[in-house]
PDB file of N, CA and C in Angstrom:
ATOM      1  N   UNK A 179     208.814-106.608 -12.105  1.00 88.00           N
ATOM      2  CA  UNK A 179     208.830-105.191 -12.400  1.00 88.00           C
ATOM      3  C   UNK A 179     209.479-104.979 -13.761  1.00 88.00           C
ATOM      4  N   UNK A 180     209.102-104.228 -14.381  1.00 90.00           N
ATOM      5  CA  UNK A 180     209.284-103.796 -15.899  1.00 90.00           C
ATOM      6  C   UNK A 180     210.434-102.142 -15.652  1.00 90.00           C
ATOM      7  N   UNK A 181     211.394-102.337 -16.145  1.00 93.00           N
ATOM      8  CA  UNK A 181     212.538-101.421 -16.534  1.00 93.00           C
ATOM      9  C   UNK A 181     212.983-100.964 -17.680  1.00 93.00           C
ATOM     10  N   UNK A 182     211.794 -99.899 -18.072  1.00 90.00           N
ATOM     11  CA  UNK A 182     212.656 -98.984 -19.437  1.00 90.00           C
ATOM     12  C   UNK A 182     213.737 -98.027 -19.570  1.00 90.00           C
ATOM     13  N   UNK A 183     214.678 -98.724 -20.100  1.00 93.00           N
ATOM     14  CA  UNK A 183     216.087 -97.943 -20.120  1.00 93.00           C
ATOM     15  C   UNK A 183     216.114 -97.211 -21.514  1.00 93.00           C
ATOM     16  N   UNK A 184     216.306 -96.135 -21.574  1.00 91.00           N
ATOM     17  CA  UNK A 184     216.289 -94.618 -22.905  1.00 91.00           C
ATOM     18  C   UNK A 184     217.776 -94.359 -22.939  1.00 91.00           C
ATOM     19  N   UNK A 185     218.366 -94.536 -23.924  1.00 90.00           N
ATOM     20  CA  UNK A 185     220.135 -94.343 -23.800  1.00 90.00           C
ATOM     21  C   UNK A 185     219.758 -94.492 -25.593  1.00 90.00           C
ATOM     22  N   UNK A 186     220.504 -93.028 -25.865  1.00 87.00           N
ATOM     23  CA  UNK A 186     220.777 -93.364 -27.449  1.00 87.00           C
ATOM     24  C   UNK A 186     222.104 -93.902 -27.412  1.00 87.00           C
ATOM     25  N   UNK A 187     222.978 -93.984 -26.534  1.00 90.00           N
ATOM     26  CA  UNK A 187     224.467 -94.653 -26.633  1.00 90.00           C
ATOM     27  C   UNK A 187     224.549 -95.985 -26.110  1.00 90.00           C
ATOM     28  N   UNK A 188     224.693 -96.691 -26.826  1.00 92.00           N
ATOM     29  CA  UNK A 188     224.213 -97.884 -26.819  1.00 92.00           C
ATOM     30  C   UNK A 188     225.157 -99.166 -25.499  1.00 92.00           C
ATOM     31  N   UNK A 189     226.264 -98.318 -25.284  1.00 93.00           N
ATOM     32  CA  UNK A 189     227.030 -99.058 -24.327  1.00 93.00           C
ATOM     33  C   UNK A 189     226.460 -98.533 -22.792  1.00 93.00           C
ATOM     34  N   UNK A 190     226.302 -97.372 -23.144  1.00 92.00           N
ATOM     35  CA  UNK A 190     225.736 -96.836 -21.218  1.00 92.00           C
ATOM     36  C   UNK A 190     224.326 -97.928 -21.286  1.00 92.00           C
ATOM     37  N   UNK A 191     223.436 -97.920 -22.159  1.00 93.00           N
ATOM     38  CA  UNK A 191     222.548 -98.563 -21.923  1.00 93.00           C
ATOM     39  C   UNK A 191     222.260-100.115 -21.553  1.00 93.00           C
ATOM     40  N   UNK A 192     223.351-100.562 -22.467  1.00 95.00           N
ATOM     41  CA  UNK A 192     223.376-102.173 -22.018  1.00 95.00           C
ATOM     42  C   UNK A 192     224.205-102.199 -20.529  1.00 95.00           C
ATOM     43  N   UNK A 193     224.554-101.007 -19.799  1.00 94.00           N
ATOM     44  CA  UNK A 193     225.079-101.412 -19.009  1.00 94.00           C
ATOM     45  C   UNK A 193     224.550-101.451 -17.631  1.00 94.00           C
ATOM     46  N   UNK A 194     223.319-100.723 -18.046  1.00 95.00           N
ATOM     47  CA  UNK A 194     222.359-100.193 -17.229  1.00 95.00           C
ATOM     48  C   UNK A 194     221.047-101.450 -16.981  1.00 95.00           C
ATOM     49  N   UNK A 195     220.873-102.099 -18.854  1.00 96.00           N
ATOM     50  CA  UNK A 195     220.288-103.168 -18.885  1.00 96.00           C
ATOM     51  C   UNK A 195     220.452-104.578 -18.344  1.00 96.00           C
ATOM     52  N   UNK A 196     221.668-104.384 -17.801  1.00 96.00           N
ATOM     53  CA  UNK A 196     222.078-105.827 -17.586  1.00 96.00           C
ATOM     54  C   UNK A 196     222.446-105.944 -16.120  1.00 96.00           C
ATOM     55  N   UNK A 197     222.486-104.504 -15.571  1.00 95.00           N
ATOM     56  CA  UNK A 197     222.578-104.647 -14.367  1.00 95.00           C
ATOM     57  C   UNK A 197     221.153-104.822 -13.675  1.00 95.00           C
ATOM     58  N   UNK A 198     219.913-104.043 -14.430  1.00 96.00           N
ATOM     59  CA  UNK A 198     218.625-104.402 -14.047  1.00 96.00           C
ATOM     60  C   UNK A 198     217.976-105.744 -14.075  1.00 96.00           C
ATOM     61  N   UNK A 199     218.533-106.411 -15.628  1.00 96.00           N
ATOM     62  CA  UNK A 199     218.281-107.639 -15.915  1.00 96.00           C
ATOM     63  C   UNK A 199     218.668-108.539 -14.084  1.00 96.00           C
ATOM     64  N   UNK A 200     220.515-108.700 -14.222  1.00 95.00           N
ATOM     65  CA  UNK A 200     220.543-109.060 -12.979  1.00 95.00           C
ATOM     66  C   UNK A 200     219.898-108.915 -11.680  1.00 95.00           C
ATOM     67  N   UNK A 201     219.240-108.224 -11.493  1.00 94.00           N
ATOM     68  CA  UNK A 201     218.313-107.838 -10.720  1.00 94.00           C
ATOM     69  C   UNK A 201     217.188-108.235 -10.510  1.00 94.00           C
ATOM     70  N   UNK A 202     217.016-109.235 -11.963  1.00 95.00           N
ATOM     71  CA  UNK A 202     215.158-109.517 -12.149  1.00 95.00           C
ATOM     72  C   UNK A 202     214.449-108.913 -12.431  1.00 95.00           C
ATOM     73  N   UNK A 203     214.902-107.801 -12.905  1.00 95.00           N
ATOM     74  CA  UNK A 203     213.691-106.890 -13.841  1.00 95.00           C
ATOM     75  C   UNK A 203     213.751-107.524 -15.366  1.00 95.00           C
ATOM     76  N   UNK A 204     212.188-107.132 -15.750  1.00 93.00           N
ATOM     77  CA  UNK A 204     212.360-107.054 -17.618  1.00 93.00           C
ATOM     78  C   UNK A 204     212.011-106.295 -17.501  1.00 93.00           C
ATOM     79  N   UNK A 205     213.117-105.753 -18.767  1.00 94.00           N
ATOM     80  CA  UNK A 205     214.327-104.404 -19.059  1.00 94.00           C
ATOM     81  C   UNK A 205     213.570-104.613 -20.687  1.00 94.00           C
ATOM     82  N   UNK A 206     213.230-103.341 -21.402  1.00 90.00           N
ATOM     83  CA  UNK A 206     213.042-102.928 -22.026  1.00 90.00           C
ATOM     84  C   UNK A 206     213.911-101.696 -22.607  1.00 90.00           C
ATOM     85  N   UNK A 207     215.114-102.067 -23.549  1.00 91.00           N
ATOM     86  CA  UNK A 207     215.876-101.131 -23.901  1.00 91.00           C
ATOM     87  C   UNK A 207     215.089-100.246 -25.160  1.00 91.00           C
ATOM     88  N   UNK A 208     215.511 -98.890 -25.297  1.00 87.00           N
ATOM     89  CA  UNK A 208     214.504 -97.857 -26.502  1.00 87.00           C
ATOM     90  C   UNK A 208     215.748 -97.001 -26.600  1.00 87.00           C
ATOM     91  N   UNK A 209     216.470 -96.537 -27.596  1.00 82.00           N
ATOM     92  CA  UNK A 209     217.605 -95.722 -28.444  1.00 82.00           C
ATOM     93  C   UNK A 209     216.662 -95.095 -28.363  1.00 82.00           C
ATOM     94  N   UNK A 210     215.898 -94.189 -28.975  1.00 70.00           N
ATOM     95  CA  UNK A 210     215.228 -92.923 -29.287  1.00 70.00           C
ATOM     96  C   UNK A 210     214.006 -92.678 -28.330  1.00 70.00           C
ATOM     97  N   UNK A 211     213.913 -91.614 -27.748  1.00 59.00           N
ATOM     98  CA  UNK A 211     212.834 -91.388 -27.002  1.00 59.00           C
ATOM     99  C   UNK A 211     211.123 -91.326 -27.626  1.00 59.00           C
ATOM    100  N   UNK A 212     211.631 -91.525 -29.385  1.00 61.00           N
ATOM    101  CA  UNK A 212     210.133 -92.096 -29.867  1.00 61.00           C
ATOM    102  C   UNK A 212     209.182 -92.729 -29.795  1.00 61.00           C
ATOM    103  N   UNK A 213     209.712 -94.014 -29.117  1.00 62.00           N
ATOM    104  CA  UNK A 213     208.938 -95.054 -28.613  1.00 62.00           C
ATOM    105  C   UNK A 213     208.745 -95.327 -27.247  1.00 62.00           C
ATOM    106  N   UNK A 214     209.042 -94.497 -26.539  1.00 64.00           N
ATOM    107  CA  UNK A 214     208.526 -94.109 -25.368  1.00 64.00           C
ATOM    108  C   UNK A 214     207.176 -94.621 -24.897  1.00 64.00           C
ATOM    109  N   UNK A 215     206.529 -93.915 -25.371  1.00 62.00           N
ATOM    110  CA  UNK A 215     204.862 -93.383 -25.153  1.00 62.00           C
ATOM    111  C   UNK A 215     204.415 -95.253 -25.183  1.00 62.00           C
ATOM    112  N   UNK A 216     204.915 -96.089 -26.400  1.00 62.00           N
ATOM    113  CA  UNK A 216     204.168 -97.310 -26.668  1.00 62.00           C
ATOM    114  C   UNK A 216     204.391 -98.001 -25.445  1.00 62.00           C
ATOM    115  N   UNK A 217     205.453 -98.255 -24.576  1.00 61.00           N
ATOM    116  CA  UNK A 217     205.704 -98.934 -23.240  1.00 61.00           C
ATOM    117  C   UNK A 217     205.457 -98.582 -22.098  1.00 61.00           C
ATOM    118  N   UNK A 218     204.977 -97.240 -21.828  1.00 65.00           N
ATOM    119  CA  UNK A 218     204.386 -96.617 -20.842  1.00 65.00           C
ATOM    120  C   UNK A 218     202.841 -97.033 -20.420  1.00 65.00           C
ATOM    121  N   UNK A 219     201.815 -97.028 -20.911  1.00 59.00           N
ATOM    122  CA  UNK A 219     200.884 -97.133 -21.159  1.00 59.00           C
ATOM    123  C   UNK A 219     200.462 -98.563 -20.793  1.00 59.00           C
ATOM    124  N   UNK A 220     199.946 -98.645 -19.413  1.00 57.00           N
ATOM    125  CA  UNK A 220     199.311-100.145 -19.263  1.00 57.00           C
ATOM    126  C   UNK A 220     200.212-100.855 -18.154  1.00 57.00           C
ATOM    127  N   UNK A 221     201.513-101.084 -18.008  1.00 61.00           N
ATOM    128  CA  UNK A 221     202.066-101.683 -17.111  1.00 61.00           C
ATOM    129  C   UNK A 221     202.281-100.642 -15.686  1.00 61.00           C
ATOM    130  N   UNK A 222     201.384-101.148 -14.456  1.00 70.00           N
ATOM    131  CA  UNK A 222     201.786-100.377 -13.557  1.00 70.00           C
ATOM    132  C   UNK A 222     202.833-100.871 -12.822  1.00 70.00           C
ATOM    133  N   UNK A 223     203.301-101.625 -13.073  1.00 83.00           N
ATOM    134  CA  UNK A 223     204.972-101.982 -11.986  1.00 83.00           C
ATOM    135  C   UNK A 223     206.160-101.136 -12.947  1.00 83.00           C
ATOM    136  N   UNK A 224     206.493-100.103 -13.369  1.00 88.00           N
ATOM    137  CA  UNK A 224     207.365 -99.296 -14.063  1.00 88.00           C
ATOM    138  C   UNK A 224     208.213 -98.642 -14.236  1.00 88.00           C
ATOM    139  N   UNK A 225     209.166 -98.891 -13.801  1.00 92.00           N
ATOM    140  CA  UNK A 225     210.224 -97.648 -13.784  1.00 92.00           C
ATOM    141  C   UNK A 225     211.090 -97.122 -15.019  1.00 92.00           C
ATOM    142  N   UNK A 226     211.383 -95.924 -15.092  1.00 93.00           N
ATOM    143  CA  UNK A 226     211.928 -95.418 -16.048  1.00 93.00           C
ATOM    144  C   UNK A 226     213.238 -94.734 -15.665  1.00 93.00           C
ATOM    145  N   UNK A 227     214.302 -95.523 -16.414  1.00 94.00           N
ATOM    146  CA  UNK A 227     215.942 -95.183 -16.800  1.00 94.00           C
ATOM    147  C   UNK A 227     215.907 -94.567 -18.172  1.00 94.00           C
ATOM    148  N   UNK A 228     216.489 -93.199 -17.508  1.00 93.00           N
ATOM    149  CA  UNK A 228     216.981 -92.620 -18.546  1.00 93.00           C
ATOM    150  C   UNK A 228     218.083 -91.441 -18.774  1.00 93.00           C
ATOM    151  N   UNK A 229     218.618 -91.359 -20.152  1.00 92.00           N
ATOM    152  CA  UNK A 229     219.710 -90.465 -20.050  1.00 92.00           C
ATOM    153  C   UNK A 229     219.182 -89.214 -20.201  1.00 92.00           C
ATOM    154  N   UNK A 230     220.150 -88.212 -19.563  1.00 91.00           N
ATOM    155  CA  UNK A 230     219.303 -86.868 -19.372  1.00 91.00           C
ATOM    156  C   UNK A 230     220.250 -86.453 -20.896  1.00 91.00           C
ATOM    157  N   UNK A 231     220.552 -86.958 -22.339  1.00 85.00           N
ATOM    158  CA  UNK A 231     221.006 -86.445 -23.517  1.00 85.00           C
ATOM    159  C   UNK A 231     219.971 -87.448 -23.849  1.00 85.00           C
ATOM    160  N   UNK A 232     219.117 -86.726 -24.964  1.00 76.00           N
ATOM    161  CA  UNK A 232     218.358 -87.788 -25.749  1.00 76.00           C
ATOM    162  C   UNK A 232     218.128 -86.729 -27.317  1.00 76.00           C
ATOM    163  N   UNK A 233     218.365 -87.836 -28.198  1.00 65.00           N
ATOM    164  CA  UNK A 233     218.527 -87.617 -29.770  1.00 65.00           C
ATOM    165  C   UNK A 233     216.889 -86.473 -29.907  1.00 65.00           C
ATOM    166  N   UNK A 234     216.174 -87.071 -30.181  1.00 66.00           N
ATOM    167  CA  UNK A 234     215.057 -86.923 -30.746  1.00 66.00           C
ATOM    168  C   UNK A 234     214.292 -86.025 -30.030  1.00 66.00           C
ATOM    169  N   UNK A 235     214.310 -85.744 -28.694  1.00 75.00           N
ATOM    170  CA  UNK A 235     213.652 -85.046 -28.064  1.00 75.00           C
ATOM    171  C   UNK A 235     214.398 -84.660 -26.888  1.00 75.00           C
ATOM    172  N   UNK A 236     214.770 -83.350 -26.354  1.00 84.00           N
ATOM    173  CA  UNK A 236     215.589 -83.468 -25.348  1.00 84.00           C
ATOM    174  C   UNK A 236     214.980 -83.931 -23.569  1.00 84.00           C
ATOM    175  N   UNK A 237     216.249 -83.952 -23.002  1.00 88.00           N
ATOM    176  CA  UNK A 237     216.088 -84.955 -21.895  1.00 88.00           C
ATOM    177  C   UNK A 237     214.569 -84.217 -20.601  1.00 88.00           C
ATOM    178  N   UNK A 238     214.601 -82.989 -20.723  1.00 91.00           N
ATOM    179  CA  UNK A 238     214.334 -81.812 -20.490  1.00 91.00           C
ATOM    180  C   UNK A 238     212.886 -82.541 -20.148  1.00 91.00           C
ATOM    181  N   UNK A 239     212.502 -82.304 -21.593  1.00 90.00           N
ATOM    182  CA  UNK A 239     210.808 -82.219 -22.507  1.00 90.00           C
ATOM    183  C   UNK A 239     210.710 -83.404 -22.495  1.00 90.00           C
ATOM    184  N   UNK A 240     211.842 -84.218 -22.664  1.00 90.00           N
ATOM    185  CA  UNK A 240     211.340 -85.893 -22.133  1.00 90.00           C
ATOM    186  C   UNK A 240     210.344 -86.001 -20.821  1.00 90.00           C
ATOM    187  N   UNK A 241     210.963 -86.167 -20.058  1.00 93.00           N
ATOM    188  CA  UNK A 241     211.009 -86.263 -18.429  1.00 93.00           C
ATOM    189  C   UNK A 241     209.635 -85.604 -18.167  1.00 93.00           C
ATOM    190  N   UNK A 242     209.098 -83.965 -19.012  1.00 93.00           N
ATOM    191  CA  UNK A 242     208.445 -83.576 -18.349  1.00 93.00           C
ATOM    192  C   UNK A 242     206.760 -84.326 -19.186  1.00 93.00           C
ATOM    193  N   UNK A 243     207.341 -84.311 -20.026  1.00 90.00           N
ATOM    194  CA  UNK A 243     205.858 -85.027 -21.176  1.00 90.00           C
ATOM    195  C   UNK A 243     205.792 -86.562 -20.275  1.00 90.00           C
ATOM    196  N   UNK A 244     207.015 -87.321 -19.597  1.00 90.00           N
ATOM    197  CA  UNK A 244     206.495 -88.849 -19.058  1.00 90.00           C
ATOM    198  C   UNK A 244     205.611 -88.779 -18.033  1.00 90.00           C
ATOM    199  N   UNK A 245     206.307 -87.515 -17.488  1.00 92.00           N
ATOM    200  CA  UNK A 245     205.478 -87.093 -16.097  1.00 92.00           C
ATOM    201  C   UNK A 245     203.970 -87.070 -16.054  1.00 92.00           C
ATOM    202  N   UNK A 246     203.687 -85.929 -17.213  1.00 91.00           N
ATOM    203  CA  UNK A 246     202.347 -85.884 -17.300  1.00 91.00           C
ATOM    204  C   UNK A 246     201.443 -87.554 -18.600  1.00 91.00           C
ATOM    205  N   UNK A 247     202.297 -88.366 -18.041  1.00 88.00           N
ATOM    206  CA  UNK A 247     201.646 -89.629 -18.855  1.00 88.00           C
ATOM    207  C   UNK A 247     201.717 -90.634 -17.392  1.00 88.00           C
ATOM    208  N   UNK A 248     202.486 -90.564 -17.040  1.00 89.00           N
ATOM    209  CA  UNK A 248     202.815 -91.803 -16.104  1.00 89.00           C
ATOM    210  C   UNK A 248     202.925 -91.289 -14.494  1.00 89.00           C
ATOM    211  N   UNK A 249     202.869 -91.911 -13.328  1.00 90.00           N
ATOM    212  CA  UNK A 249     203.083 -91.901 -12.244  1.00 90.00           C
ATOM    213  C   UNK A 249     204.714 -93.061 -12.043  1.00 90.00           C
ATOM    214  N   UNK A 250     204.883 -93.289 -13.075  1.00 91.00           N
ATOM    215  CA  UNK A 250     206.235 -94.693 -12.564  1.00 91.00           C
ATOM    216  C   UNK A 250     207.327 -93.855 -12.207  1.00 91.00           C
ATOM    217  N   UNK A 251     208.108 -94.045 -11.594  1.00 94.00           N
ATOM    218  CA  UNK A 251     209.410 -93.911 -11.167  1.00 94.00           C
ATOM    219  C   UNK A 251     210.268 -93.030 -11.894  1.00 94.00           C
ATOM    220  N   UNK A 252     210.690 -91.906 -12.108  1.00 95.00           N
ATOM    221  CA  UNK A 252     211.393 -91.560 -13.301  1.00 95.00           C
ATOM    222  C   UNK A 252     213.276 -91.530 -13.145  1.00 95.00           C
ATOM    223  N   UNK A 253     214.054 -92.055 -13.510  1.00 96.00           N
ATOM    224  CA  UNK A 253     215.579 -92.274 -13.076  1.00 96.00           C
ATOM    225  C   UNK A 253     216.645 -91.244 -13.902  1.00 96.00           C
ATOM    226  N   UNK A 254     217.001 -90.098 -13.952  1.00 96.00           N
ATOM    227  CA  UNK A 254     217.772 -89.717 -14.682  1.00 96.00           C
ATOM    228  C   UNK A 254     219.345 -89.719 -14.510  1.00 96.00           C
ATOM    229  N   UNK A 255     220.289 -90.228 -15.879  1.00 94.00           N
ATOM    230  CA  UNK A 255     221.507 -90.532 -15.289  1.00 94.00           C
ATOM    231  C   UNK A 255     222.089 -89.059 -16.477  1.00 94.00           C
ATOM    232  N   UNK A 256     222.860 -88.800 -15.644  1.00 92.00           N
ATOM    233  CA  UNK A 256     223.491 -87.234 -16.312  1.00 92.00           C
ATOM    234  C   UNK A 256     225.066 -87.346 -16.007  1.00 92.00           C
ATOM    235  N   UNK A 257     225.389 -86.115 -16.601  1.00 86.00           N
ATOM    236  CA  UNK A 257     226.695 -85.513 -15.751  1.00 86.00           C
ATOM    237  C   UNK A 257     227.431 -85.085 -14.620  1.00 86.00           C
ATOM    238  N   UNK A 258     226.046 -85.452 -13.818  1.00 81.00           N
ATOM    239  CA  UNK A 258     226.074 -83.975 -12.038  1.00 81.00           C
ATOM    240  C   UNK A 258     226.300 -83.321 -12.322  1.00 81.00           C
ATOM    241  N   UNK A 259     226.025 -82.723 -13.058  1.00 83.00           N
ATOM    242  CA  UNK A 259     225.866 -80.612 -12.841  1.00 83.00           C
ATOM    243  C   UNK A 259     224.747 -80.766 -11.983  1.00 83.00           C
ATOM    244  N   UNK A 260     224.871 -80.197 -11.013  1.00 84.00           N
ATOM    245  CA  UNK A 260     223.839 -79.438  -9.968  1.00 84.00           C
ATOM    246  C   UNK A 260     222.726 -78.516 -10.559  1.00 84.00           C
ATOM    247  N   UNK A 261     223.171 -77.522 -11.842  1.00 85.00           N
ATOM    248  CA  UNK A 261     221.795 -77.197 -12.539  1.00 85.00           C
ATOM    249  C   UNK A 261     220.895 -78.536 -13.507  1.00 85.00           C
ATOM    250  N   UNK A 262     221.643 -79.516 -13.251  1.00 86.00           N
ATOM    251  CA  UNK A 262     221.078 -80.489 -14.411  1.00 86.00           C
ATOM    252  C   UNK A 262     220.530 -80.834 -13.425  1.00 86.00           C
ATOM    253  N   UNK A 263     220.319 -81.301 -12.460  1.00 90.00           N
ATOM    254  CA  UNK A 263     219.970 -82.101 -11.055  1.00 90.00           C
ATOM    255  C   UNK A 263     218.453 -81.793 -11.239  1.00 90.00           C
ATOM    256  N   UNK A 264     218.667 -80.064 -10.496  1.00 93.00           N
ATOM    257  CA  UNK A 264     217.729 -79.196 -10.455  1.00 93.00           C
ATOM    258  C   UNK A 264     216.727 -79.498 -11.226  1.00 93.00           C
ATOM    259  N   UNK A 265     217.140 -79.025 -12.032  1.00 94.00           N
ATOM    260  CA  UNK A 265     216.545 -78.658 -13.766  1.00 94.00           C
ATOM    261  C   UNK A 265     215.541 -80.103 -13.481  1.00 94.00           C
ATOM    262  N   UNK A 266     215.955 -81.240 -13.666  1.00 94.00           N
ATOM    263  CA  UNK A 266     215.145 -82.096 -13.920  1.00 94.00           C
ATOM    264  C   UNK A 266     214.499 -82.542 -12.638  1.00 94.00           C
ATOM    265  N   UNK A 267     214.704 -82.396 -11.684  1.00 95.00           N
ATOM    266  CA  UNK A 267     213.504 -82.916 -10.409  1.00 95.00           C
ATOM    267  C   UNK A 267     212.253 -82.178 -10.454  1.00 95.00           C
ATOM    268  N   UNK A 268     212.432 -80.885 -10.885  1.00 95.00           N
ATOM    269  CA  UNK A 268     211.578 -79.961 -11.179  1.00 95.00           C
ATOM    270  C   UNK A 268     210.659 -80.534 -12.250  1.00 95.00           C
ATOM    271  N   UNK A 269     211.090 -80.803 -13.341  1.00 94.00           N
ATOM    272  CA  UNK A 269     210.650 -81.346 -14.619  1.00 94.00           C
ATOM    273  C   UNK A 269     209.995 -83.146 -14.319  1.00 94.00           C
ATOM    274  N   UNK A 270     209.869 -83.498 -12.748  1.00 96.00           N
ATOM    275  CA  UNK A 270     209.475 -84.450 -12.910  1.00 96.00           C
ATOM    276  C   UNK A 270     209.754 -85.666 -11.812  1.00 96.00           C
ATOM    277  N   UNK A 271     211.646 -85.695 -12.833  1.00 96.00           N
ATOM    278  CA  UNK A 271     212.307 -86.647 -12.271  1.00 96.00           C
ATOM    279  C   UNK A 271     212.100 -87.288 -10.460  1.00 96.00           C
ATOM    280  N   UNK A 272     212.286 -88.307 -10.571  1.00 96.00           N
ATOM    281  CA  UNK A 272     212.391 -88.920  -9.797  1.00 96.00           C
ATOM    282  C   UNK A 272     213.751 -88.693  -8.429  1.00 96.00           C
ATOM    283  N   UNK A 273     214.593 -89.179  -9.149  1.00 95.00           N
ATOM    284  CA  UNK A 273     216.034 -89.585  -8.899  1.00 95.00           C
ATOM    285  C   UNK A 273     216.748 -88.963 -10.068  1.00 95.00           C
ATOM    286  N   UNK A 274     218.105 -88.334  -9.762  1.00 95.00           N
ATOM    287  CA  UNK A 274     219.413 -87.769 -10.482  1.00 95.00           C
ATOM    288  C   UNK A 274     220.249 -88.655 -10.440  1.00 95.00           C
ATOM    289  N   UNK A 275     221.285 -89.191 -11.090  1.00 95.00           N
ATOM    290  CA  UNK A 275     222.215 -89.978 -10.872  1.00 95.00           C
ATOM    291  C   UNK A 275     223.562 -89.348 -11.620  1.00 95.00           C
ATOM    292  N   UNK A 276     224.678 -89.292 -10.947  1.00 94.00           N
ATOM    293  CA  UNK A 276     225.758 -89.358 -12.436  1.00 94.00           C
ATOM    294  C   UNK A 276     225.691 -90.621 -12.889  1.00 94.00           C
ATOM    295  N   UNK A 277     226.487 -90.386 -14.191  1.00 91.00           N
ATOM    296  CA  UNK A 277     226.556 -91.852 -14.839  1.00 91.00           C
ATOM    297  C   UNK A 277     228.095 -92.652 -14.622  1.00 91.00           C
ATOM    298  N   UNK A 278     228.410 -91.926 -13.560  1.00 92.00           N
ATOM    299  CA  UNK A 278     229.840 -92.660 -12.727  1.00 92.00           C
ATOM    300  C   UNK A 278     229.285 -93.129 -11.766  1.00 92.00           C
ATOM    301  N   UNK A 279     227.846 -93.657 -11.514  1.00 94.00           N
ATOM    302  CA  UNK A 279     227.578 -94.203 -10.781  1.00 94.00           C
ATOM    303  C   UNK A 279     227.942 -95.636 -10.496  1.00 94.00           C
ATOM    304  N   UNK A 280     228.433 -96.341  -9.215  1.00 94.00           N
ATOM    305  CA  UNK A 280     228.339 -97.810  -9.620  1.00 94.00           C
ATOM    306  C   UNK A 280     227.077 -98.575  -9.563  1.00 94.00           C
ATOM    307  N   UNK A 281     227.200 -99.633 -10.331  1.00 92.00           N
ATOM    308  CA  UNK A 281     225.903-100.674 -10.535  1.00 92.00           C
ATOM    309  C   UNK A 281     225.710-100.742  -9.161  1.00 92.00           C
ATOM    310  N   UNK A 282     226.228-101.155  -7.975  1.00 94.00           N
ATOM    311  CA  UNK A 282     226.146-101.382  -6.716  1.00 94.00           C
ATOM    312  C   UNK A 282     225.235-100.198  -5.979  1.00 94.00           C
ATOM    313  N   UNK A 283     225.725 -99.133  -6.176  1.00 95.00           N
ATOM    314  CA  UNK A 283     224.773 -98.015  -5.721  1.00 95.00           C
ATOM    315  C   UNK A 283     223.539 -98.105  -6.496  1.00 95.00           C
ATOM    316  N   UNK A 284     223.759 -97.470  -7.825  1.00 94.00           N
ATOM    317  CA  UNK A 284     222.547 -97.966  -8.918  1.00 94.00           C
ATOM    318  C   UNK A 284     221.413 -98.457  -8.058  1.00 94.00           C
ATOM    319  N   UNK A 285     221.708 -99.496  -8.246  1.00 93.00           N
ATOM    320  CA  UNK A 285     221.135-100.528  -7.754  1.00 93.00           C
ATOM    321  C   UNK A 285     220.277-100.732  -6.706  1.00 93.00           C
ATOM    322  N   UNK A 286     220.941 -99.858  -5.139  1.00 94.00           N
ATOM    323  CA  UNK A 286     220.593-100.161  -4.285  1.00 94.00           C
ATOM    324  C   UNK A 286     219.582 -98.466  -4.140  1.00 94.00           C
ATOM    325  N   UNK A 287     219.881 -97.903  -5.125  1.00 90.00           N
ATOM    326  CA  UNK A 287     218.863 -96.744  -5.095  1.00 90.00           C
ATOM    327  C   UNK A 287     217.578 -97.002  -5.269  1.00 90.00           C
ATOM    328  N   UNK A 288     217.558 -97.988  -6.608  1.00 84.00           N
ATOM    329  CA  UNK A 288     215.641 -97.795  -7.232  1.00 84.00           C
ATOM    330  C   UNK A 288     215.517 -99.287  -6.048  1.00 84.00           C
ATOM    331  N   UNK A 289     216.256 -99.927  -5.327  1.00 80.00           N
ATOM    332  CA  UNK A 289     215.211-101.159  -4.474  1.00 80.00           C
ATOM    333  C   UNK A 289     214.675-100.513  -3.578  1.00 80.00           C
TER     334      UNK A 289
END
């Protein structure tokens, strides 16, 4: 299974990457939600990690543009605000996560 992780902050992401890695996924890390679109396209085993703050495009208009590209999995890790929750299941998402989540939970969510 293929795991794209979207984190413009580069430590949440490797941390996210390496817990998937451990896992046996290839993990496909992307800083900017620009390059999105190129890794979507073609692999149907897919899931998508991502931060609900993104540089280039917000997390919002992310989520809802993957939606209408992809059927894969969509993972958003946020703050828990309960309107952020909302906000994005609506828009798509899959799964909400805080990002005080542990790898252990993480984890045992997307198996």
């Amino acid at each position: 299974m293929i795991a794209l992780v979207i984190d413009s902050e580069e430590s949440r992401r490797k941390r996210v990457a390496d817990a998937l890695q451990e896992a046996r996924f290839n993990v496909v890390e992307i800083e900017e939600s620009g390059g999105v679109v190129d890794h979507i396209v073609g692999p149907p085993n897919l899931i998508i990690v991502m931060d609900e703050e993104t540089r280039s495009v917000g997390g919002l208009k992310l989520v809802s543009g993957l939606r209408r590209l992809t059927n894969a999995p969509i993972i958003v890790m946020g703050s828990g605000r309960k309107d952020s929750l909302i906000e994005f299941i609506y828009q798509g998402a899959d799964l909400y996560l805080e990002r005080t989540v542990t790898i252990r939970e993480f984890l045992a969510r997307i198996h």
